[in-house]
Amino acid sequence: HGIWAALVRSALHRLRRVAFHPLNWRPNLIILGGNPNKRPHLLHLGNHIVQDRGIVTYFHLVRGTVSEQAQVRRELFETYEPKIQEKFPAVFYRVDIVDDIYRGAVGVAQSYGVGNFEANSVMVGWPEKKERVAAYVDMLRDLACLDRSLYVVKYDAEKQRGNGRFIHVWWGGLAGNGGLMLLTAFLITAHYRWRNARIVVLTVVDSDEERLEAQTNLRKLLAESRIEADTRVIL
């Protein structure tokens, strides 16, 4: 145990000295999904994105005080941790007690990790109740201010995860989130379910001149990124 602890400590100290570059970015993803039985699609998608390139931690936040919920926390962990480990061996499961779910989510996102090895990506589900939208959007703003990459997942229970044939990337340019979207699409295609999927990069323009320019720029970008994808420019 002492040797392993020393190795981990040494690796973390080396990681502190590594300069950031988009090419060596890998997701250390936390999923804020609540009860895993209600949102298994978040587990599946998070696992598809990260696989063996990073770490996925699924957080089950429970509202209340520690004195009230400590036993509930233990029971939830004992119930779900073995099930998640069996189906998703690379996913860590945690139960945290918070005063407020959305404020707790922000707290978890900024405190989870050690040194440079911190959570850099957060996945959340789409809100279903209108009265929660304001607090939800405040949470997203705070997470963005903390420089976390955000995956906001709107799941269609009827279509589910599709048939694995296409991944559509709606392109607004590199200045926003284009780089992350392309990288995410590329990471997903490494998963066996999406191995034969075709990435399609779509963008919208206002004129024929812009269409030609956008087509040229997208093809150049994909060539430089070494990502195989089709392009579609919509007038």
C-alpha positions as protocol buffer text, in pm:
chain_id: "A"
residue {
  index: 1
  type: HIS
  ca { x: 0 y: 0 z: 0 }
}
residue {
  index: 2
  type: GLY
  ca { x: 285 y: 239 z: 82 }
}
residue {
  index: 3
  type: ILE
  ca { x: 447 y: 178 z: -260 }
}
residue {
  index: 4
  type: TRP
  ca { x: 120 y: 237 z: -445 }
}
residue {
  index: 5
  type: ALA
  ca { x: 54 y: 555 z: -249 }
}
residue {
  index: 6
  type: ALA
  ca { x: 401 y: 683 z: -338 }
}
residue {
  index: 7
  type: LEU
  ca { x: 346 y: 605 z: -707 }
}
residue {
  index: 8
  type: VAL
  ca { x: 11 y: 784 z: -712 }
}
residue {
  index: 9
  type: ARG
  ca { x: 157 y: 1084 z: -530 }
}
residue {
  index: 10
  type: SER
  ca { x: 449 y: 1099 z: -773 }
}
residue {
  index: 11
  type: ALA
  ca { x: 215 y: 1079 z: -1074 }
}
residue {
  index: 12
  type: LEU
  ca { x: 1 y: 1364 z: -938 }
}
residue {
  index: 13
  type: HIS
  ca { x: 307 y: 1583 z: -887 }
}
residue {
  index: 14
  type: ARG
  ca { x: 423 y: 1514 z: -1245 }
}
residue {
  index: 15
  type: LEU
  ca { x: 76 y: 1597 z: -1371 }
}
residue {
  index: 16
  type: ARG
  ca { x: 102 y: 1937 z: -1202 }
}
residue {
  index: 17
  type: ARG
  ca { x: 396 y: 2023 z: -1431 }
}
residue {
  index: 18
  type: VAL
  ca { x: 229 y: 1914 z: -1757 }
}
residue {
  index: 19
  type: ALA
  ca { x: 138 y: 2210 z: -1978 }
}
residue {
  index: 20
  type: PHE
  ca { x: -220 y: 2207 z: -2103 }
}
residue {
  index: 21
  type: HIS
  ca { x: -278 y: 2154 z: -2475 }
}
residue {
  index: 22
  type: PRO
  ca { x: -603 y: 2062 z: -2653 }
}
residue {
  index: 23
  type: LEU
  ca { x: -439 y: 1749 z: -2796 }
}
residue {
  index: 24
  type: ASN
  ca { x: -366 y: 1606 z: -2451 }
}
residue {
  index: 25
  type: TRP
  ca { x: -704 y: 1704 z: -2302 }
}
residue {
  index: 26
  type: ARG
  ca { x: -896 y: 1408 z: -2168 }
}
residue {
  index: 27
  type: PRO
  ca { x: -1228 y: 1415 z: -1985 }
}
residue {
  index: 28
  type: ASN
  ca { x: -1234 y: 1373 z: -1610 }
}
residue {
  index: 29
  type: LEU
  ca { x: -1612 y: 1364 z: -1612 }
}
residue {
  index: 30
  type: ILE
  ca { x: -1856 y: 1390 z: -1326 }
}
residue {
  index: 31
  type: ILE
  ca { x: -2218 y: 1300 z: -1393 }
}
residue {
  index: 32
  type: LEU
  ca { x: -2478 y: 1470 z: -1177 }
}
residue {
  index: 33
  type: GLY
  ca { x: -2759 y: 1228 z: -1235 }
}
residue {
  index: 34
  type: GLY
  ca { x: -2945 y: 1160 z: -912 }
}
residue {
  index: 35
  type: ASN
  ca { x: -3095 y: 814 z: -879 }
}
residue {
  index: 36
  type: PRO
  ca { x: -2914 y: 592 z: -1136 }
}
residue {
  index: 37
  type: ASN
  ca { x: -3237 y: 398 z: -1201 }
}
residue {
  index: 38
  type: LYS
  ca { x: -3403 y: 714 z: -1332 }
}
residue {
  index: 39
  type: ARG
  ca { x: -3124 y: 829 z: -1567 }
}
residue {
  index: 40
  type: PRO
  ca { x: -2926 y: 528 z: -1691 }
}
residue {
  index: 41
  type: HIS
  ca { x: -2879 y: 707 z: -2025 }
}
residue {
  index: 42
  type: LEU
  ca { x: -2635 y: 947 z: -1855 }
}
residue {
  index: 43
  type: LEU
  ca { x: -2424 y: 653 z: -1740 }
}
residue {
  index: 44
  type: HIS
  ca { x: -2424 y: 503 z: -2089 }
}
residue {
  index: 45
  type: LEU
  ca { x: -2336 y: 830 z: -2265 }
}
residue {
  index: 46
  type: GLY
  ca { x: -2069 y: 926 z: -2012 }
}
residue {
  index: 47
  type: ASN
  ca { x: -1912 y: 582 z: -2048 }
}
residue {
  index: 48
  type: HIS
  ca { x: -1922 y: 611 z: -2429 }
}
residue {
  index: 49
  type: ILE
  ca { x: -1742 y: 947 z: -2422 }
}
residue {
  index: 50
  type: VAL
  ca { x: -1469 y: 862 z: -2172 }
}
residue {
  index: 51
  type: GLN
  ca { x: -1408 y: 485 z: -2196 }
}
residue {
  index: 52
  type: ASP
  ca { x: -1042 y: 428 z: -2099 }
}
residue {
  index: 53
  type: ARG
  ca { x: -927 y: 782 z: -2179 }
}
residue {
  index: 54
  type: GLY
  ca { x: -1026 y: 942 z: -1851 }
}
residue {
  index: 55
  type: ILE
  ca { x: -1236 y: 894 z: -1540 }
}
residue {
  index: 56
  type: VAL
  ca { x: -1613 y: 899 z: -1488 }
}
residue {
  index: 57
  type: THR
  ca { x: -1764 y: 960 z: -1147 }
}
residue {
  index: 58
  type: TYR
  ca { x: -2139 y: 939 z: -1102 }
}
residue {
  index: 59
  type: PHE
  ca { x: -2265 y: 1162 z: -822 }
}
residue {
  index: 60
  type: HIS
  ca { x: -2593 y: 1087 z: -650 }
}
residue {
  index: 61
  type: LEU
  ca { x: -2675 y: 1402 z: -452 }
}
residue {
  index: 62
  type: VAL
  ca { x: -2913 y: 1367 z: -160 }
}
residue {
  index: 63
  type: ARG
  ca { x: -3073 y: 1678 z: -11 }
}
residue {
  index: 64
  type: GLY
  ca { x: -3077 y: 1719 z: 367 }
}
residue {
  index: 65
  type: THR
  ca { x: -2841 y: 1727 z: 663 }
}
residue {
  index: 66
  type: VAL
  ca { x: -2571 y: 1474 z: 741 }
}
residue {
  index: 67
  type: SER
  ca { x: -2738 y: 1376 z: 1067 }
}
residue {
  index: 68
  type: GLU
  ca { x: -3065 y: 1306 z: 884 }
}
residue {
  index: 69
  type: GLN
  ca { x: -2928 y: 1137 z: 573 }
}
residue {
  index: 70
  type: ALA
  ca { x: -2611 y: 955 z: 682 }
}
residue {
  index: 71
  type: GLN
  ca { x: -2786 y: 617 z: 700 }
}
residue {
  index: 72
  type: VAL
  ca { x: -2965 y: 681 z: 370 }
}
residue {
  index: 73
  type: ARG
  ca { x: -2628 y: 762 z: 212 }
}
residue {
  index: 74
  type: ARG
  ca { x: -2479 y: 433 z: 330 }
}
residue {
  index: 75
  type: GLU
  ca { x: -2779 y: 235 z: 206 }
}
residue {
  index: 76
  type: LEU
  ca { x: -2776 y: 401 z: -136 }
}
residue {
  index: 77
  type: PHE
  ca { x: -2405 y: 332 z: -178 }
}
residue {
  index: 78
  type: GLU
  ca { x: -2440 y: -32 z: -75 }
}
residue {
  index: 79
  type: THR
  ca { x: -2735 y: -73 z: -314 }
}
residue {
  index: 80
  type: TYR
  ca { x: -2606 y: 94 z: -629 }
}
residue {
  index: 81
  type: GLU
  ca { x: -2228 y: 76 z: -615 }
}
residue {
  index: 82
  type: PRO
  ca { x: -2209 y: -301 z: -686 }
}
residue {
  index: 83
  type: LYS
  ca { x: -2463 y: -272 z: -970 }
}
residue {
  index: 84
  type: ILE
  ca { x: -2277 y: 14 z: -1138 }
}
residue {
  index: 85
  type: GLN
  ca { x: -1942 y: -159 z: -1094 }
}
residue {
  index: 86
  type: GLU
  ca { x: -2080 y: -473 z: -1256 }
}
residue {
  index: 87
  type: LYS
  ca { x: -2220 y: -293 z: -1561 }
}
residue {
  index: 88
  type: PHE
  ca { x: -1975 y: -2 z: -1583 }
}
residue {
  index: 89
  type: PRO
  ca { x: -1643 y: -116 z: -1430 }
}
residue {
  index: 90
  type: ALA
  ca { x: -1471 y: 215 z: -1514 }
}
residue {
  index: 91
  type: VAL
  ca { x: -1733 y: 432 z: -1340 }
}
residue {
  index: 92
  type: PHE
  ca { x: -1699 y: 541 z: -978 }
}
residue {
  index: 93
  type: TYR
  ca { x: -2021 y: 594 z: -780 }
}
residue {
  index: 94
  type: ARG
  ca { x: -2052 y: 847 z: -498 }
}
residue {
  index: 95
  type: VAL
  ca { x: -2333 y: 965 z: -273 }
}
residue {
  index: 96
  type: ASP
  ca { x: -2300 y: 1316 z: -128 }
}
residue {
  index: 97
  type: ILE
  ca { x: -2536 y: 1496 z: 112 }
}
residue {
  index: 98
  type: VAL
  ca { x: -2606 y: 1861 z: 22 }
}
residue {
  index: 99
  type: ASP
  ca { x: -2828 y: 2143 z: 148 }
}
residue {
  index: 100
  type: ASP
  ca { x: -2946 y: 2225 z: -204 }
}
residue {
  index: 101
  type: ILE
  ca { x: -2909 y: 2007 z: -515 }
}
residue {
  index: 102
  type: TYR
  ca { x: -2798 y: 2280 z: -756 }
}
residue {
  index: 103
  type: ARG
  ca { x: -2566 y: 2460 z: -515 }
}
residue {
  index: 104
  type: GLY
  ca { x: -2435 y: 2120 z: -411 }
}
residue {
  index: 105
  type: ALA
  ca { x: -2361 y: 2037 z: -774 }
}
residue {
  index: 106
  type: VAL
  ca { x: -2145 y: 2348 z: -809 }
}
residue {
  index: 107
  type: GLY
  ca { x: -1965 y: 2262 z: -486 }
}
residue {
  index: 108
  type: VAL
  ca { x: -1893 y: 1909 z: -603 }
}
residue {
  index: 109
  type: ALA
  ca { x: -1766 y: 2028 z: -942 }
}
residue {
  index: 110
  type: GLN
  ca { x: -1509 y: 2265 z: -796 }
}
residue {
  index: 111
  type: SER
  ca { x: -1386 y: 2045 z: -510 }
}
residue {
  index: 112
  type: TYR
  ca { x: -1362 y: 1698 z: -667 }
}
residue {
  index: 113
  type: GLY
  ca { x: -1007 y: 1599 z: -757 }
}
residue {
  index: 114
  type: VAL
  ca { x: -648 y: 1659 z: -654 }
}
residue {
  index: 115
  type: GLY
  ca { x: -430 y: 1937 z: -798 }
}
residue {
  index: 116
  type: ASN
  ca { x: -445 y: 1946 z: -1179 }
}
residue {
  index: 117
  type: PHE
  ca { x: -633 y: 1618 z: -1167 }
}
residue {
  index: 118
  type: GLU
  ca { x: -968 y: 1782 z: -1111 }
}
residue {
  index: 119
  type: ALA
  ca { x: -1309 y: 1741 z: -1268 }
}
residue {
  index: 120
  type: ASN
  ca { x: -1292 y: 1927 z: -1600 }
}
residue {
  index: 121
  type: SER
  ca { x: -1628 y: 1816 z: -1742 }
}
residue {
  index: 122
  type: VAL
  ca { x: -1980 y: 1795 z: -1602 }
}
residue {
  index: 123
  type: MET
  ca { x: -2277 y: 1608 z: -1745 }
}
residue {
  index: 124
  type: VAL
  ca { x: -2631 y: 1691 z: -1637 }
}
residue {
  index: 125
  type: GLY
  ca { x: -2978 y: 1598 z: -1754 }
}
residue {
  index: 126
  type: TRP
  ca { x: -3233 y: 1836 z: -1903 }
}
residue {
  index: 127
  type: PRO
  ca { x: -3472 y: 1985 z: -1643 }
}
residue {
  index: 128
  type: GLU
  ca { x: -3826 y: 1850 z: -1657 }
}
residue {
  index: 129
  type: LYS
  ca { x: -3999 y: 2084 z: -1411 }
}
residue {
  index: 130
  type: LYS
  ca { x: -4042 y: 2451 z: -1509 }
}
residue {
  index: 131
  type: GLU
  ca { x: -4017 y: 2577 z: -1153 }
}
residue {
  index: 132
  type: ARG
  ca { x: -3659 y: 2448 z: -1136 }
}
residue {
  index: 133
  type: VAL
  ca { x: -3534 y: 2614 z: -1454 }
}
residue {
  index: 134
  type: ALA
  ca { x: -3405 y: 2937 z: -1292 }
}
residue {
  index: 135
  type: ALA
  ca { x: -3192 y: 2753 z: -1034 }
}
residue {
  index: 136
  type: TYR
  ca { x: -3077 y: 2509 z: -1303 }
}
residue {
  index: 137
  type: VAL
  ca { x: -2957 y: 2789 z: -1533 }
}
residue {
  index: 138
  type: ASP
  ca { x: -2779 y: 2957 z: -1241 }
}
residue {
  index: 139
  type: MET
  ca { x: -2598 y: 2628 z: -1184 }
}
residue {
  index: 140
  type: LEU
  ca { x: -2491 y: 2611 z: -1551 }
}
residue {
  index: 141
  type: ARG
  ca { x: -2360 y: 2967 z: -1536 }
}
residue {
  index: 142
  type: ASP
  ca { x: -2157 y: 2890 z: -1226 }
}
residue {
  index: 143
  type: LEU
  ca { x: -2014 y: 2573 z: -1380 }
}
residue {
  index: 144
  type: ALA
  ca { x: -1915 y: 2768 z: -1692 }
}
residue {
  index: 145
  type: CYS
  ca { x: -1745 y: 3031 z: -1472 }
}
residue {
  index: 146
  type: LEU
  ca { x: -1547 y: 2746 z: -1314 }
}
residue {
  index: 147
  type: ASP
  ca { x: -1417 y: 2654 z: -1664 }
}
residue {
  index: 148
  type: ARG
  ca { x: -1593 y: 2319 z: -1669 }
}
residue {
  index: 149
  type: SER
  ca { x: -1696 y: 2172 z: -2002 }
}
residue {
  index: 150
  type: LEU
  ca { x: -2070 y: 2109 z: -1993 }
}
residue {
  index: 151
  type: TYR
  ca { x: -2269 y: 1825 z: -2143 }
}
residue {
  index: 152
  type: VAL
  ca { x: -2640 y: 1901 z: -2113 }
}
residue {
  index: 153
  type: VAL
  ca { x: -2830 y: 1589 z: -2218 }
}
residue {
  index: 154
  type: LYS
  ca { x: -3187 y: 1601 z: -2343 }
}
residue {
  index: 155
  type: TYR
  ca { x: -3294 y: 1239 z: -2369 }
}
residue {
  index: 156
  type: ASP
  ca { x: -3577 y: 1114 z: -2586 }
}
residue {
  index: 157
  type: ALA
  ca { x: -3722 y: 806 z: -2419 }
}
residue {
  index: 158
  type: GLU
  ca { x: -3881 y: 695 z: -2746 }
}
residue {
  index: 159
  type: LYS
  ca { x: -3578 y: 731 z: -2973 }
}
residue {
  index: 160
  type: GLN
  ca { x: -3338 y: 646 z: -2689 }
}
residue {
  index: 161
  type: ARG
  ca { x: -2977 y: 657 z: -2811 }
}
residue {
  index: 162
  type: GLY
  ca { x: -3058 y: 613 z: -3178 }
}
residue {
  index: 163
  type: ASN
  ca { x: -2922 y: 342 z: -3403 }
}
residue {
  index: 164
  type: GLY
  ca { x: -2556 y: 438 z: -3394 }
}
residue {
  index: 165
  type: ARG
  ca { x: -2537 y: 544 z: -3759 }
}
residue {
  index: 166
  type: PHE
  ca { x: -2480 y: 919 z: -3734 }
}
residue {
  index: 167
  type: ILE
  ca { x: -2339 y: 1178 z: -3494 }
}
residue {
  index: 168
  type: HIS
  ca { x: -2445 y: 1530 z: -3590 }
}
residue {
  index: 169
  type: VAL
  ca { x: -2229 y: 1822 z: -3478 }
}
residue {
  index: 170
  type: TRP
  ca { x: -2397 y: 2161 z: -3519 }
}
residue {
  index: 171
  type: TRP
  ca { x: -2103 y: 2393 z: -3579 }
}
residue {
  index: 172
  type: GLY
  ca { x: -2087 y: 2753 z: -3459 }
}
residue {
  index: 173
  type: GLY
  ca { x: -1712 y: 2797 z: -3483 }
}
residue {
  index: 174
  type: LEU
  ca { x: -1402 y: 2726 z: -3276 }
}
residue {
  index: 175
  type: ALA
  ca { x: -1446 y: 3042 z: -3069 }
}
residue {
  index: 176
  type: GLY
  ca { x: -1734 y: 2881 z: -2879 }
}
residue {
  index: 177
  type: ASN
  ca { x: -1752 y: 2509 z: -2815 }
}
residue {
  index: 178
  type: GLY
  ca { x: -1668 y: 2373 z: -3161 }
}
residue {
  index: 179
  type: GLY
  ca { x: -1341 y: 2211 z: -3056 }
}
residue {
  index: 180
  type: LEU
  ca { x: -1501 y: 2026 z: -2767 }
}
residue {
  index: 181
  type: MET
  ca { x: -1790 y: 1910 z: -2987 }
}
residue {
  index: 182
  type: LEU
  ca { x: -1557 y: 1767 z: -3251 }
}
residue {
  index: 183
  type: LEU
  ca { x: -1341 y: 1597 z: -2988 }
}
residue {
  index: 184
  type: THR
  ca { x: -1650 y: 1452 z: -2818 }
}
residue {
  index: 185
  type: ALA
  ca { x: -1777 y: 1310 z: -3147 }
}
residue {
  index: 186
  type: PHE
  ca { x: -1435 y: 1156 z: -3214 }
}
residue {
  index: 187
  type: LEU
  ca { x: -1417 y: 1003 z: -2864 }
}
residue {
  index: 188
  type: ILE
  ca { x: -1765 y: 852 z: -2900 }
}
residue {
  index: 189
  type: THR
  ca { x: -1674 y: 675 z: -3227 }
}
residue {
  index: 190
  type: ALA
  ca { x: -1411 y: 473 z: -3037 }
}
residue {
  index: 191
  type: HIS
  ca { x: -1695 y: 293 z: -2855 }
}
residue {
  index: 192
  type: TYR
  ca { x: -1808 y: -32 z: -3019 }
}
residue {
  index: 193
  type: ARG
  ca { x: -2168 y: 88 z: -3042 }
}
residue {
  index: 194
  type: TRP
  ca { x: -2065 y: 391 z: -3249 }
}
residue {
  index: 195
  type: ARG
  ca { x: -1766 y: 243 z: -3432 }
}
residue {
  index: 196
  type: ASN
  ca { x: -1936 y: 260 z: -3772 }
}
residue {
  index: 197
  type: ALA
  ca { x: -2113 y: 590 z: -3712 }
}
residue {
  index: 198
  type: ARG
  ca { x: -2054 y: 875 z: -3952 }
}
residue {
  index: 199
  type: ILE
  ca { x: -1977 y: 1218 z: -3808 }
}
residue {
  index: 200
  type: VAL
  ca { x: -2161 y: 1496 z: -3991 }
}
residue {
  index: 201
  type: VAL
  ca { x: -2064 y: 1858 z: -3922 }
}
residue {
  index: 202
  type: LEU
  ca { x: -2349 y: 2097 z: -4001 }
}
residue {
  index: 203
  type: THR
  ca { x: -2354 y: 2476 z: -4008 }
}
residue {
  index: 204
  type: VAL
  ca { x: -2601 y: 2743 z: -4120 }
}
residue {
  index: 205
  type: VAL
  ca { x: -2516 y: 3047 z: -4339 }
}
residue {
  index: 206
  type: ASP
  ca { x: -2705 y: 3336 z: -4499 }
}
residue {
  index: 207
  type: SER
  ca { x: -2570 y: 3347 z: -4856 }
}
residue {
  index: 208
  type: ASP
  ca { x: -2410 y: 3142 z: -5134 }
}
residue {
  index: 209
  type: GLU
  ca { x: -2079 y: 3322 z: -5077 }
}
residue {
  index: 210
  type: GLU
  ca { x: -2081 y: 3227 z: -4711 }
}
residue {
  index: 211
  type: ARG
  ca { x: -2173 y: 2871 z: -4803 }
}
residue {
  index: 212
  type: LEU
  ca { x: -1864 y: 2827 z: -5023 }
}
residue {
  index: 213
  type: GLU
  ca { x: -1640 y: 2984 z: -4760 }
}
residue {
  index: 214
  type: ALA
  ca { x: -1787 y: 2772 z: -4480 }
}
residue {
  index: 215
  type: GLN
  ca { x: -1750 y: 2453 z: -4684 }
}
residue {
  index: 216
  type: THR
  ca { x: -1383 y: 2529 z: -4751 }
}
residue {
  index: 217
  type: ASN
  ca { x: -1311 y: 2620 z: -4390 }
}
residue {
  index: 218
  type: LEU
  ca { x: -1481 y: 2310 z: -4250 }
}
residue {
  index: 219
  type: ARG
  ca { x: -1291 y: 2077 z: -4484 }
}
residue {
  index: 220
  type: LYS
  ca { x: -963 y: 2246 z: -4392 }
}
residue {
  index: 221
  type: LEU
  ca { x: -1042 y: 2220 z: -4021 }
}
residue {
  index: 222
  type: LEU
  ca { x: -1127 y: 1850 z: -4043 }
}
residue {
  index: 223
  type: ALA
  ca { x: -810 y: 1778 z: -4241 }
}
residue {
  index: 224
  type: GLU
  ca { x: -597 y: 1959 z: -3981 }
}
residue {
  index: 225
  type: SER
  ca { x: -779 y: 1779 z: -3699 }
}
residue {
  index: 226
  type: ARG
  ca { x: -740 y: 1442 z: -3876 }
}
residue {
  index: 227
  type: ILE
  ca { x: -1105 y: 1368 z: -3811 }
}
residue {
  index: 228
  type: GLU
  ca { x: -1306 y: 1187 z: -4077 }
}
residue {
  index: 229
  type: ALA
  ca { x: -1641 y: 1359 z: -4115 }
}
residue {
  index: 230
  type: ASP
  ca { x: -1890 y: 1475 z: -4375 }
}
residue {
  index: 231
  type: THR
  ca { x: -1983 y: 1843 z: -4397 }
}
residue {
  index: 232
  type: ARG
  ca { x: -2319 y: 1999 z: -4468 }
}
residue {
  index: 233
  type: VAL
  ca { x: -2369 y: 2373 z: -4509 }
}
residue {
  index: 234
  type: ILE
  ca { x: -2733 y: 2482 z: -4493 }
}
residue {
  index: 235
  type: LEU
  ca { x: -2846 y: 2801 z: -4664 }
}
